[in-house]
Amino acid sequence: MRALVLALVAATALAMPVRADEVTVAVTAIVEHPALDAARDGVKEALAEAGFKEGENLKFLYESAQGNPGTAAQIARQFIGESPNVIVPISTPSAQAVVAATRDIPVVFTAVSDPLGAQLVKDMQKPGGNVTGLSDMSPVADHVALIKEITPNAKTIGFIYNSAEANSVSTLAALKTEAEKAGLAVVESVATKSAEVQGATRALVGRADVIYIPTDNTIVSALEAAVGVAVEAKIPLYAGDTDSVARGALAAIGFNYFDVGKQTGEIVARVLKGEAPGDIPVRVAAGTDLVINKSAAAKMGVEFSESIVKRATKIIE
């Protein structure tokens, strides 16, 4: 009976609205790079639009784990000790750290490709408990189609990833499936930390016709190292997130991560206004943009067709 009462109390606490003058939202990311930073800023913007404004009635905490999973776990414990109204972990490693650390404080994750594979929730439609969020599952089929369209002579795709990131493992599986349908082979190269990205890219020279960088936080945080090798070897390099195109990838179809953050912030606002996170289905991010980089393409020996140029939502000269 005592256990039942405690469970009912916890469930009631998760579903209670909070007063607008005492709202604290704690945000953490595994690392700082443009896509994750944009997601953080989007969360804050959506909260402001919902009436929760920093400096007025919102305390907005932010911590980066600087690429260290151990630090991510420390931040999770720190935030739990501060008892915020909602914790927003950005990226799979940060989400896993926070979800493992609390069953009481509402958690709204974002920029997580595979919430089921990462064991954050057991059901996307009925997550239950104190957790919900937003998935940025990459449109891998669109990525493969783009590679085929821009570089039709390519036969092998080089894939650089951190094998410890659950979302990257899921993306690799999806890539292999879609590549096989398109008659392409996939060559893997692993980098477990940012300092290894350059070497992992060099390992693909002579083995891959193009390189594909997924939304892997370890790899994206050191993207310039991969781009440098790709330019030197004249290997077209594609990205899974559009923010990486301005940093030297030649093209990407992906999400605008500020919009991803805004979609996440809308869920956070629903929780702050009284909805239980476990009753809110996990959403898959909406909207895809095509971004191309003409300068990067030229350095990698690629020329965009007029069709690609016309379809691009953003062109970096």
PDB file of C-alpha atoms in Angstrom:
ATOM      1  CA  MET A   1       0.000   0.000   0.000  1.00  0.00           C
ATOM      2  CA  ARG A   2       2.841   2.392   0.904  1.00  0.00           C
ATOM      3  CA  ALA A   3       4.463   1.725  -2.490  1.00  0.00           C
ATOM      4  CA  LEU A   4       1.172   2.434  -4.241  1.00  0.00           C
ATOM      5  CA  VAL A   5       0.732   5.723  -2.379  1.00  0.00           C
ATOM      6  CA  LEU A   6       4.280   6.804  -3.212  1.00  0.00           C
ATOM      7  CA  ALA A   7       3.735   5.952  -6.875  1.00  0.00           C
ATOM      8  CA  LEU A   8       0.527   7.989  -6.944  1.00  0.00           C
ATOM      9  CA  VAL A   9       2.263  10.941  -5.303  1.00  0.00           C
ATOM     10  CA  ALA A  10       5.104  10.803  -7.841  1.00  0.00           C
ATOM     11  CA  ALA A  11       2.694  10.578 -10.788  1.00  0.00           C
ATOM     12  CA  THR A  12       0.695  13.522  -9.440  1.00  0.00           C
ATOM     13  CA  ALA A  13       3.863  15.597  -9.016  1.00  0.00           C
ATOM     14  CA  LEU A  14       4.890  14.954 -12.617  1.00  0.00           C
ATOM     15  CA  ALA A  15       1.535  16.200 -13.897  1.00  0.00           C
ATOM     16  CA  MET A  16       1.185  19.337 -11.749  1.00  0.00           C
ATOM     17  CA  PRO A  17       1.494  22.731 -13.436  1.00  0.00           C
ATOM     18  CA  VAL A  18       4.094  25.098 -12.012  1.00  0.00           C
ATOM     19  CA  ARG A  19       3.718  28.777 -11.223  1.00  0.00           C
ATOM     20  CA  ALA A  20       5.224  30.986 -13.909  1.00  0.00           C
ATOM     21  CA  ASP A  21       7.333  32.845 -11.330  1.00  0.00           C
ATOM     22  CA  GLU A  22       9.258  29.781 -10.191  1.00  0.00           C
ATOM     23  CA  VAL A  23      10.203  27.902 -13.351  1.00  0.00           C
ATOM     24  CA  THR A  24      13.654  26.354 -13.722  1.00  0.00           C
ATOM     25  CA  VAL A  25      14.647  24.487 -16.873  1.00  0.00           C
ATOM     26  CA  ALA A  26      18.042  22.761 -16.886  1.00  0.00           C
ATOM     27  CA  VAL A  27      19.607  22.001 -20.277  1.00  0.00           C
ATOM     28  CA  THR A  28      22.684  19.890 -20.913  1.00  0.00           C
ATOM     29  CA  ALA A  29      24.493  18.745 -24.072  1.00  0.00           C
ATOM     30  CA  ILE A  30      27.250  16.194 -24.565  1.00  0.00           C
ATOM     31  CA  VAL A  31      29.370  18.735 -26.451  1.00  0.00           C
ATOM     32  CA  GLU A  32      29.172  22.215 -27.934  1.00  0.00           C
ATOM     33  CA  HIS A  33      28.851  22.450 -31.701  1.00  0.00           C
ATOM     34  CA  PRO A  34      26.579  24.552 -33.953  1.00  0.00           C
ATOM     35  CA  ALA A  35      23.738  22.031 -34.312  1.00  0.00           C
ATOM     36  CA  LEU A  36      23.400  21.300 -30.580  1.00  0.00           C
ATOM     37  CA  ASP A  37      23.869  24.975 -29.689  1.00  0.00           C
ATOM     38  CA  ALA A  38      21.086  25.865 -32.134  1.00  0.00           C
ATOM     39  CA  ALA A  39      18.813  23.258 -30.521  1.00  0.00           C
ATOM     40  CA  ARG A  40      19.474  24.786 -27.084  1.00  0.00           C
ATOM     41  CA  ASP A  41      18.660  28.277 -28.370  1.00  0.00           C
ATOM     42  CA  GLY A  42      15.493  26.970 -30.021  1.00  0.00           C
ATOM     43  CA  VAL A  43      14.298  25.509 -26.727  1.00  0.00           C
ATOM     44  CA  LYS A  44      14.758  28.889 -25.051  1.00  0.00           C
ATOM     45  CA  GLU A  45      12.915  30.678 -27.888  1.00  0.00           C
ATOM     46  CA  ALA A  46       9.925  28.320 -27.705  1.00  0.00           C
ATOM     47  CA  LEU A  47       9.727  28.745 -23.939  1.00  0.00           C
ATOM     48  CA  ALA A  48       9.701  32.522 -24.366  1.00  0.00           C
ATOM     49  CA  GLU A  49       6.879  32.228 -26.893  1.00  0.00           C
ATOM     50  CA  ALA A  50       4.975  30.124 -24.359  1.00  0.00           C
ATOM     51  CA  GLY A  51       5.376  32.806 -21.682  1.00  0.00           C
ATOM     52  CA  PHE A  52       8.478  31.513 -19.873  1.00  0.00           C
ATOM     53  CA  LYS A  53      11.127  34.213 -20.333  1.00  0.00           C
ATOM     54  CA  GLU A  54      14.655  34.192 -18.960  1.00  0.00           C
ATOM     55  CA  GLY A  55      15.231  37.104 -16.626  1.00  0.00           C
ATOM     56  CA  GLU A  56      11.524  37.454 -15.921  1.00  0.00           C
ATOM     57  CA  ASN A  57      10.002  34.156 -14.828  1.00  0.00           C
ATOM     58  CA  LEU A  58      12.452  31.534 -16.126  1.00  0.00           C
ATOM     59  CA  LYS A  59      15.765  30.352 -14.730  1.00  0.00           C
ATOM     60  CA  PHE A  60      17.567  28.690 -17.653  1.00  0.00           C
ATOM     61  CA  LEU A  61      20.550  26.553 -16.671  1.00  0.00           C
ATOM     62  CA  TYR A  62      22.988  25.146 -19.221  1.00  0.00           C
ATOM     63  CA  GLU A  63      25.999  22.833 -18.953  1.00  0.00           C
ATOM     64  CA  SER A  64      28.106  21.082 -21.602  1.00  0.00           C
ATOM     65  CA  ALA A  65      29.859  17.779 -20.907  1.00  0.00           C
ATOM     66  CA  GLN A  66      32.631  18.750 -23.346  1.00  0.00           C
ATOM     67  CA  GLY A  67      32.421  15.348 -25.025  1.00  0.00           C
ATOM     68  CA  ASN A  68      32.955  13.348 -21.824  1.00  0.00           C
ATOM     69  CA  PRO A  69      30.265  10.777 -20.855  1.00  0.00           C
ATOM     70  CA  GLY A  70      31.558  10.778 -17.274  1.00  0.00           C
ATOM     71  CA  THR A  71      31.056  14.525 -17.097  1.00  0.00           C
ATOM     72  CA  ALA A  72      27.557  14.072 -18.554  1.00  0.00           C
ATOM     73  CA  ALA A  73      26.706  11.797 -15.617  1.00  0.00           C
ATOM     74  CA  GLN A  74      28.104  14.359 -13.159  1.00  0.00           C
ATOM     75  CA  ILE A  75      26.009  17.125 -14.728  1.00  0.00           C
ATOM     76  CA  ALA A  76      22.915  14.918 -14.500  1.00  0.00           C
ATOM     77  CA  ARG A  77      23.487  14.402 -10.769  1.00  0.00           C
ATOM     78  CA  GLN A  78      24.204  18.115 -10.285  1.00  0.00           C
ATOM     79  CA  PHE A  79      20.978  19.119 -12.010  1.00  0.00           C
ATOM     80  CA  ILE A  80      18.923  16.606 -10.039  1.00  0.00           C
ATOM     81  CA  GLY A  81      20.315  18.107  -6.839  1.00  0.00           C
ATOM     82  CA  GLU A  82      19.039  21.510  -7.951  1.00  0.00           C
ATOM     83  CA  SER A  83      15.490  20.127  -8.486  1.00  0.00           C
ATOM     84  CA  PRO A  84      14.559  21.937 -11.722  1.00  0.00           C
ATOM     85  CA  ASN A  85      11.020  21.674 -13.086  1.00  0.00           C
ATOM     86  CA  VAL A  86      12.267  20.011 -16.292  1.00  0.00           C
ATOM     87  CA  ILE A  87      15.634  18.704 -17.498  1.00  0.00           C
ATOM     88  CA  VAL A  88      16.339  18.901 -21.239  1.00  0.00           C
ATOM     89  CA  PRO A  89      19.267  16.692 -22.314  1.00  0.00           C
ATOM     90  CA  ILE A  90      20.502  17.337 -25.859  1.00  0.00           C
ATOM     91  CA  SER A  91      22.023  14.282 -27.618  1.00  0.00           C
ATOM     92  CA  THR A  92      21.867  10.577 -26.845  1.00  0.00           C
ATOM     93  CA  PRO A  93      24.739  10.359 -24.310  1.00  0.00           C
ATOM     94  CA  SER A  94      23.379  13.251 -22.239  1.00  0.00           C
ATOM     95  CA  ALA A  95      19.844  11.848 -22.403  1.00  0.00           C
ATOM     96  CA  GLN A  96      21.026   8.421 -21.254  1.00  0.00           C
ATOM     97  CA  ALA A  97      22.896   9.999 -18.334  1.00  0.00           C
ATOM     98  CA  VAL A  98      19.881  12.035 -17.195  1.00  0.00           C
ATOM     99  CA  VAL A  99      17.287   9.280 -17.657  1.00  0.00           C
ATOM    100  CA  ALA A 100      19.469   6.849 -15.705  1.00  0.00           C
ATOM    101  CA  ALA A 101      19.758   9.319 -12.839  1.00  0.00           C
ATOM    102  CA  THR A 102      16.130  10.288 -12.149  1.00  0.00           C
ATOM    103  CA  ARG A 103      12.636   8.854 -12.241  1.00  0.00           C
ATOM    104  CA  ASP A 104      11.027  11.837 -10.577  1.00  0.00           C
ATOM    105  CA  ILE A 105      12.040  15.010 -12.411  1.00  0.00           C
ATOM    106  CA  PRO A 106      10.412  15.411 -15.862  1.00  0.00           C
ATOM    107  CA  VAL A 107      12.878  14.821 -18.719  1.00  0.00           C
ATOM    108  CA  VAL A 108      12.341  16.086 -22.274  1.00  0.00           C
ATOM    109  CA  PHE A 109      15.216  14.909 -24.477  1.00  0.00           C
ATOM    110  CA  THR A 110      16.091  16.189 -27.932  1.00  0.00           C
ATOM    111  CA  ALA A 111      18.514  15.468 -30.816  1.00  0.00           C
ATOM    112  CA  VAL A 112      18.264  11.739 -30.095  1.00  0.00           C
ATOM    113  CA  SER A 113      18.123   9.644 -33.258  1.00  0.00           C
ATOM    114  CA  ASP A 114      16.851   6.380 -31.784  1.00  0.00           C
ATOM    115  CA  PRO A 115      15.097   6.760 -28.387  1.00  0.00           C
ATOM    116  CA  LEU A 116      14.091   3.077 -28.390  1.00  0.00           C
ATOM    117  CA  GLY A 117      17.566   1.802 -29.225  1.00  0.00           C
ATOM    118  CA  ALA A 118      19.054   4.132 -26.614  1.00  0.00           C
ATOM    119  CA  GLN A 119      16.573   2.653 -24.090  1.00  0.00           C
ATOM    120  CA  LEU A 120      15.205   6.051 -23.114  1.00  0.00           C
ATOM    121  CA  VAL A 121      11.608   4.931 -23.640  1.00  0.00           C
ATOM    122  CA  LYS A 122       9.926   1.606 -24.337  1.00  0.00           C
ATOM    123  CA  ASP A 123       7.136   3.010 -26.505  1.00  0.00           C
ATOM    124  CA  MET A 124       7.239   6.109 -28.711  1.00  0.00           C
ATOM    125  CA  GLN A 125       3.490   6.700 -28.461  1.00  0.00           C
ATOM    126  CA  LYS A 126       3.159   5.956 -24.738  1.00  0.00           C
ATOM    127  CA  PRO A 127       6.565   6.609 -23.193  1.00  0.00           C
ATOM    128  CA  GLY A 128       5.275   6.470 -19.601  1.00  0.00           C
ATOM    129  CA  GLY A 129       7.132   7.544 -16.482  1.00  0.00           C
ATOM    130  CA  ASN A 130       8.929  10.874 -16.419  1.00  0.00           C
ATOM    131  CA  VAL A 131      10.401  10.873 -19.937  1.00  0.00           C
ATOM    132  CA  THR A 132       9.411  12.096 -23.384  1.00  0.00           C
ATOM    133  CA  GLY A 133      11.102  14.116 -26.084  1.00  0.00           C
ATOM    134  CA  LEU A 134      11.931  14.607 -29.722  1.00  0.00           C
ATOM    135  CA  SER A 135      13.838  12.352 -32.118  1.00  0.00           C
ATOM    136  CA  ASP A 136      15.993  13.665 -34.942  1.00  0.00           C
ATOM    137  CA  MET A 137      16.192  10.354 -36.764  1.00  0.00           C
ATOM    138  CA  SER A 138      18.151  11.157 -39.893  1.00  0.00           C
ATOM    139  CA  PRO A 139      16.370  10.867 -43.260  1.00  0.00           C
ATOM    140  CA  VAL A 140      19.017   8.363 -44.394  1.00  0.00           C
ATOM    141  CA  ALA A 141      17.160   7.318 -47.549  1.00  0.00           C
ATOM    142  CA  ASP A 142      17.179  10.967 -48.660  1.00  0.00           C
ATOM    143  CA  HIS A 143      20.903  11.198 -47.880  1.00  0.00           C
ATOM    144  CA  VAL A 144      21.705   8.179 -50.056  1.00  0.00           C
ATOM    145  CA  ALA A 145      19.543   9.543 -52.868  1.00  0.00           C
ATOM    146  CA  LEU A 146      21.402  12.868 -52.642  1.00  0.00           C
ATOM    147  CA  ILE A 147      24.775  11.112 -52.817  1.00  0.00           C
ATOM    148  CA  LYS A 148      23.622   9.185 -55.893  1.00  0.00           C
ATOM    149  CA  GLU A 149      22.327  12.349 -57.556  1.00  0.00           C
ATOM    150  CA  ILE A 150      25.364  14.562 -56.947  1.00  0.00           C
ATOM    151  CA  THR A 151      28.051  11.875 -57.317  1.00  0.00           C
ATOM    152  CA  PRO A 152      26.451   9.218 -59.570  1.00  0.00           C
ATOM    153  CA  ASN A 153      29.750   7.375 -60.166  1.00  0.00           C
ATOM    154  CA  ALA A 154      30.272   6.647 -56.473  1.00  0.00           C
ATOM    155  CA  LYS A 155      30.290   2.966 -55.506  1.00  0.00           C
ATOM    156  CA  THR A 156      31.369   3.117 -51.856  1.00  0.00           C
ATOM    157  CA  ILE A 157      30.336   5.369 -48.965  1.00  0.00           C
ATOM    158  CA  GLY A 158      32.817   5.942 -46.152  1.00  0.00           C
ATOM    159  CA  PHE A 159      31.078   6.256 -42.781  1.00  0.00           C
ATOM    160  CA  ILE A 160      32.944   7.797 -39.833  1.00  0.00           C
ATOM    161  CA  TYR A 161      31.357   7.322 -36.419  1.00  0.00           C
ATOM    162  CA  ASN A 162      31.843   6.775 -32.705  1.00  0.00           C
ATOM    163  CA  SER A 163      30.809   3.158 -32.096  1.00  0.00           C
ATOM    164  CA  ALA A 164      29.883   4.067 -28.502  1.00  0.00           C
ATOM    165  CA  GLU A 165      27.106   6.418 -29.673  1.00  0.00           C
ATOM    166  CA  ALA A 166      23.863   4.441 -29.913  1.00  0.00           C
ATOM    167  CA  ASN A 167      22.351   6.864 -32.424  1.00  0.00           C
ATOM    168  CA  SER A 168      25.321   6.404 -34.780  1.00  0.00           C
ATOM    169  CA  VAL A 169      25.070   2.618 -34.609  1.00  0.00           C
ATOM    170  CA  SER A 170      21.390   2.908 -35.560  1.00  0.00           C
ATOM    171  CA  THR A 171      22.232   5.300 -38.392  1.00  0.00           C
ATOM    172  CA  LEU A 172      24.880   2.902 -39.698  1.00  0.00           C
ATOM    173  CA  ALA A 173      22.345   0.065 -39.825  1.00  0.00           C
ATOM    174  CA  ALA A 174      19.895   2.291 -41.718  1.00  0.00           C
ATOM    175  CA  LEU A 175      22.636   3.459 -44.080  1.00  0.00           C
ATOM    176  CA  LYS A 176      23.655  -0.090 -44.938  1.00  0.00           C
ATOM    177  CA  THR A 177      20.046  -0.955 -45.759  1.00  0.00           C
ATOM    178  CA  GLU A 178      19.500   2.094 -47.961  1.00  0.00           C
ATOM    179  CA  ALA A 179      22.932   1.852 -49.603  1.00  0.00           C
ATOM    180  CA  GLU A 180      22.329  -1.773 -50.560  1.00  0.00           C
ATOM    181  CA  LYS A 181      19.057  -0.788 -52.227  1.00  0.00           C
ATOM    182  CA  ALA A 182      20.980   1.825 -54.215  1.00  0.00           C
ATOM    183  CA  GLY A 183      23.778  -0.572 -55.187  1.00  0.00           C
ATOM    184  CA  LEU A 184      26.347   1.070 -52.917  1.00  0.00           C
ATOM    185  CA  ALA A 185      28.744  -0.452 -50.390  1.00  0.00           C
ATOM    186  CA  VAL A 186      29.514   1.060 -46.966  1.00  0.00           C
ATOM    187  CA  VAL A 187      33.036   1.235 -45.513  1.00  0.00           C
ATOM    188  CA  GLU A 188      33.252   1.985 -41.776  1.00  0.00           C
ATOM    189  CA  SER A 189      35.869   3.973 -39.877  1.00  0.00           C
ATOM    190  CA  VAL A 190      35.679   4.498 -36.111  1.00  0.00           C
ATOM    191  CA  ALA A 191      36.773   7.487 -34.018  1.00  0.00           C
ATOM    192  CA  THR A 192      36.003   7.242 -30.299  1.00  0.00           C
ATOM    193  CA  LYS A 193      37.166  10.797 -29.562  1.00  0.00           C
ATOM    194  CA  SER A 194      37.533  14.004 -31.536  1.00  0.00           C
ATOM    195  CA  ALA A 195      41.324  13.693 -31.718  1.00  0.00           C
ATOM    196  CA  GLU A 196      40.885  10.495 -33.748  1.00  0.00           C
ATOM    197  CA  VAL A 197      38.659  12.002 -36.461  1.00  0.00           C
ATOM    198  CA  GLN A 198      41.474  13.028 -38.778  1.00  0.00           C
ATOM    199  CA  GLY A 199      43.044   9.555 -38.648  1.00  0.00           C
ATOM    200  CA  ALA A 200      39.677   7.862 -39.142  1.00  0.00           C
ATOM    201  CA  THR A 201      39.111  10.004 -42.242  1.00  0.00           C
ATOM    202  CA  ARG A 202      42.559   9.241 -43.627  1.00  0.00           C
ATOM    203  CA  ALA A 203      41.776   5.537 -43.201  1.00  0.00           C
ATOM    204  CA  LEU A 204      39.035   5.946 -45.839  1.00  0.00           C
ATOM    205  CA  VAL A 205      41.306   7.431 -48.525  1.00  0.00           C
ATOM    206  CA  GLY A 206      41.532   4.920 -51.344  1.00  0.00           C
ATOM    207  CA  ARG A 207      38.690   2.853 -49.879  1.00  0.00           C
ATOM    208  CA  ALA A 208      35.687   5.177 -50.234  1.00  0.00           C
ATOM    209  CA  ASP A 209      34.427   7.229 -53.176  1.00  0.00           C
ATOM    210  CA  VAL A 210      32.514   9.619 -50.908  1.00  0.00           C
ATOM    211  CA  ILE A 211      32.420  10.230 -47.146  1.00  0.00           C
ATOM    212  CA  TYR A 212      29.245  10.587 -45.101  1.00  0.00           C
ATOM    213  CA  ILE A 213      29.362  12.184 -41.647  1.00  0.00           C
ATOM    214  CA  PRO A 214      26.273  11.291 -39.559  1.00  0.00           C
ATOM    215  CA  THR A 215      24.830  13.363 -36.719  1.00  0.00           C
ATOM    216  CA  ASP A 216      27.508  11.906 -34.443  1.00  0.00           C
ATOM    217  CA  ASN A 217      28.553  14.411 -31.800  1.00  0.00           C
ATOM    218  CA  THR A 218      32.131  13.139 -31.557  1.00  0.00           C
ATOM    219  CA  ILE A 219      32.705  13.406 -35.293  1.00  0.00           C
ATOM    220  CA  VAL A 220      30.805  16.651 -35.850  1.00  0.00           C
ATOM    221  CA  SER A 221      32.745  18.352 -33.050  1.00  0.00           C
ATOM    222  CA  ALA A 222      35.926  17.785 -35.110  1.00  0.00           C
ATOM    223  CA  LEU A 223      34.367  18.140 -38.558  1.00  0.00           C
ATOM    224  CA  GLU A 224      37.074  20.478 -39.873  1.00  0.00           C
ATOM    225  CA  ALA A 225      39.646  17.701 -39.436  1.00  0.00           C
ATOM    226  CA  ALA A 226      37.593  15.400 -41.665  1.00  0.00           C
ATOM    227  CA  VAL A 227      36.975  18.159 -44.210  1.00  0.00           C
ATOM    228  CA  GLY A 228      40.698  18.884 -44.449  1.00  0.00           C
ATOM    229  CA  VAL A 229      41.438  15.264 -45.375  1.00  0.00           C
ATOM    230  CA  ALA A 230      38.521  15.152 -47.844  1.00  0.00           C
ATOM    231  CA  VAL A 231      39.715  18.306 -49.626  1.00  0.00           C
ATOM    232  CA  GLU A 232      43.290  17.069 -49.777  1.00  0.00           C
ATOM    233  CA  ALA A 233      42.206  13.703 -51.211  1.00  0.00           C
ATOM    234  CA  LYS A 234      39.452  15.186 -53.423  1.00  0.00           C
ATOM    235  CA  ILE A 235      36.795  12.980 -51.799  1.00  0.00           C
ATOM    236  CA  PRO A 236      33.269  14.488 -51.682  1.00  0.00           C
ATOM    237  CA  LEU A 237      32.149  14.779 -48.060  1.00  0.00           C
ATOM    238  CA  TYR A 238      28.452  14.834 -47.160  1.00  0.00           C
ATOM    239  CA  ALA A 239      26.922  15.597 -43.759  1.00  0.00           C
ATOM    240  CA  GLY A 240      23.850  14.423 -41.917  1.00  0.00           C
ATOM    241  CA  ASP A 241      23.155  17.870 -40.430  1.00  0.00           C
ATOM    242  CA  THR A 242      22.829  21.095 -42.363  1.00  0.00           C
ATOM    243  CA  ASP A 243      24.891  23.162 -39.901  1.00  0.00           C
ATOM    244  CA  SER A 244      27.969  21.174 -40.978  1.00  0.00           C
ATOM    245  CA  VAL A 245      27.723  22.469 -44.553  1.00  0.00           C
ATOM    246  CA  ALA A 246      28.864  25.969 -43.577  1.00  0.00           C
ATOM    247  CA  ARG A 247      31.839  24.290 -41.891  1.00  0.00           C
ATOM    248  CA  GLY A 248      33.007  22.583 -45.073  1.00  0.00           C
ATOM    249  CA  ALA A 249      30.770  19.654 -46.007  1.00  0.00           C
ATOM    250  CA  LEU A 250      29.601  19.951 -49.616  1.00  0.00           C
ATOM    251  CA  ALA A 251      25.906  19.174 -49.040  1.00  0.00           C
ATOM    252  CA  ALA A 252      23.358  17.908 -46.543  1.00  0.00           C
ATOM    253  CA  ILE A 253      19.684  17.182 -46.259  1.00  0.00           C
ATOM    254  CA  GLY A 254      18.701  17.582 -42.657  1.00  0.00           C
ATOM    255  CA  PHE A 255      16.911  19.464 -39.960  1.00  0.00           C
ATOM    256  CA  ASN A 256      17.242  23.062 -39.001  1.00  0.00           C
ATOM    257  CA  TYR A 257      18.338  22.445 -35.404  1.00  0.00           C
ATOM    258  CA  PHE A 258      16.989  25.741 -34.150  1.00  0.00           C
ATOM    259  CA  ASP A 259      13.585  24.476 -35.315  1.00  0.00           C
ATOM    260  CA  VAL A 260      14.308  21.108 -33.662  1.00  0.00           C
ATOM    261  CA  GLY A 261      14.923  23.013 -30.440  1.00  0.00           C
ATOM    262  CA  LYS A 262      11.718  24.995 -30.849  1.00  0.00           C
ATOM    263  CA  GLN A 263       9.713  21.801 -31.364  1.00  0.00           C
ATOM    264  CA  THR A 264      11.334  20.448 -28.189  1.00  0.00           C
ATOM    265  CA  GLY A 265      10.613  23.628 -26.279  1.00  0.00           C
ATOM    266  CA  GLU A 266       6.941  23.283 -27.165  1.00  0.00           C
ATOM    267  CA  ILE A 267       6.927  19.904 -25.406  1.00  0.00           C
ATOM    268  CA  VAL A 268       8.733  21.381 -22.388  1.00  0.00           C
ATOM    269  CA  ALA A 269       6.085  24.107 -22.164  1.00  0.00           C
ATOM    270  CA  ARG A 270       3.335  21.478 -22.179  1.00  0.00           C
ATOM    271  CA  VAL A 271       5.005  19.768 -19.222  1.00  0.00           C
ATOM    272  CA  LEU A 272       5.416  23.063 -17.367  1.00  0.00           C
ATOM    273  CA  LYS A 273       1.722  23.737 -17.909  1.00  0.00           C
ATOM    274  CA  GLY A 274       0.689  20.472 -16.305  1.00  0.00           C
ATOM    275  CA  GLU A 275       0.895  17.561 -18.732  1.00  0.00           C
ATOM    276  CA  ALA A 276       2.684  14.428 -17.542  1.00  0.00           C
ATOM    277  CA  PRO A 277       5.706  13.720 -19.779  1.00  0.00           C
ATOM    278  CA  GLY A 278       4.882  10.023 -19.933  1.00  0.00           C
ATOM    279  CA  ASP A 279       1.524  10.876 -21.524  1.00  0.00           C
ATOM    280  CA  ILE A 280       3.107  12.919 -24.343  1.00  0.00           C
ATOM    281  CA  PRO A 281       4.166  10.826 -27.372  1.00  0.00           C
ATOM    282  CA  VAL A 282       7.778  11.102 -28.475  1.00  0.00           C
ATOM    283  CA  ARG A 283       7.803  13.253 -31.612  1.00  0.00           C
ATOM    284  CA  VAL A 284       9.984  12.883 -34.671  1.00  0.00           C
ATOM    285  CA  ALA A 285      11.363  16.235 -35.814  1.00  0.00           C
ATOM    286  CA  ALA A 286       9.554  17.763 -38.760  1.00  0.00           C
ATOM    287  CA  GLY A 287      11.032  19.554 -41.748  1.00  0.00           C
ATOM    288  CA  THR A 288      14.100  18.969 -43.901  1.00  0.00           C
ATOM    289  CA  ASP A 289      16.338  21.471 -45.666  1.00  0.00           C
ATOM    290  CA  LEU A 290      18.796  21.008 -48.535  1.00  0.00           C
ATOM    291  CA  VAL A 291      21.942  23.053 -47.984  1.00  0.00           C
ATOM    292  CA  ILE A 292      24.876  23.088 -50.430  1.00  0.00           C
ATOM    293  CA  ASN A 293      28.354  24.603 -50.302  1.00  0.00           C
ATOM    294  CA  LYS A 294      29.692  25.582 -53.751  1.00  0.00           C
ATOM    295  CA  SER A 295      33.167  26.429 -52.490  1.00  0.00           C
ATOM    296  CA  ALA A 296      33.544  23.093 -50.686  1.00  0.00           C
ATOM    297  CA  ALA A 297      32.225  21.228 -53.712  1.00  0.00           C
ATOM    298  CA  ALA A 298      34.809  22.861 -55.974  1.00  0.00           C
ATOM    299  CA  LYS A 299      37.622  21.924 -53.594  1.00  0.00           C
ATOM    300  CA  MET A 300      36.382  18.314 -53.622  1.00  0.00           C
ATOM    301  CA  GLY A 301      36.070  18.142 -57.394  1.00  0.00           C
ATOM    302  CA  VAL A 302      32.259  18.308 -57.566  1.00  0.00           C
ATOM    303  CA  GLU A 303      29.975  20.548 -59.617  1.00  0.00           C
ATOM    304  CA  PHE A 304      26.326  20.860 -58.644  1.00  0.00           C
ATOM    305  CA  SER A 305      23.655  20.360 -61.296  1.00  0.00           C
ATOM    306  CA  GLU A 306      21.155  23.128 -61.982  1.00  0.00           C
ATOM    307  CA  SER A 307      18.455  20.898 -60.461  1.00  0.00           C
ATOM    308  CA  ILE A 308      20.308  20.695 -57.128  1.00  0.00           C
ATOM    309  CA  VAL A 309      20.956  24.426 -57.085  1.00  0.00           C
ATOM    310  CA  LYS A 310      17.292  25.221 -57.715  1.00  0.00           C
ATOM    311  CA  ARG A 311      16.112  22.850 -54.958  1.00  0.00           C
ATOM    312  CA  ALA A 312      18.545  24.095 -52.345  1.00  0.00           C
ATOM    313  CA  THR A 313      16.984  25.986 -49.466  1.00  0.00           C
ATOM    314  CA  LYS A 314      20.367  27.578 -48.705  1.00  0.00           C
ATOM    315  CA  ILE A 315      23.463  28.001 -50.874  1.00  0.00           C
ATOM    316  CA  ILE A 316      26.864  28.748 -49.366  1.00  0.00           C
ATOM    317  CA  GLU A 317      29.087  30.357 -51.960  1.00  0.00           C
TER     318      GLU A 317
END
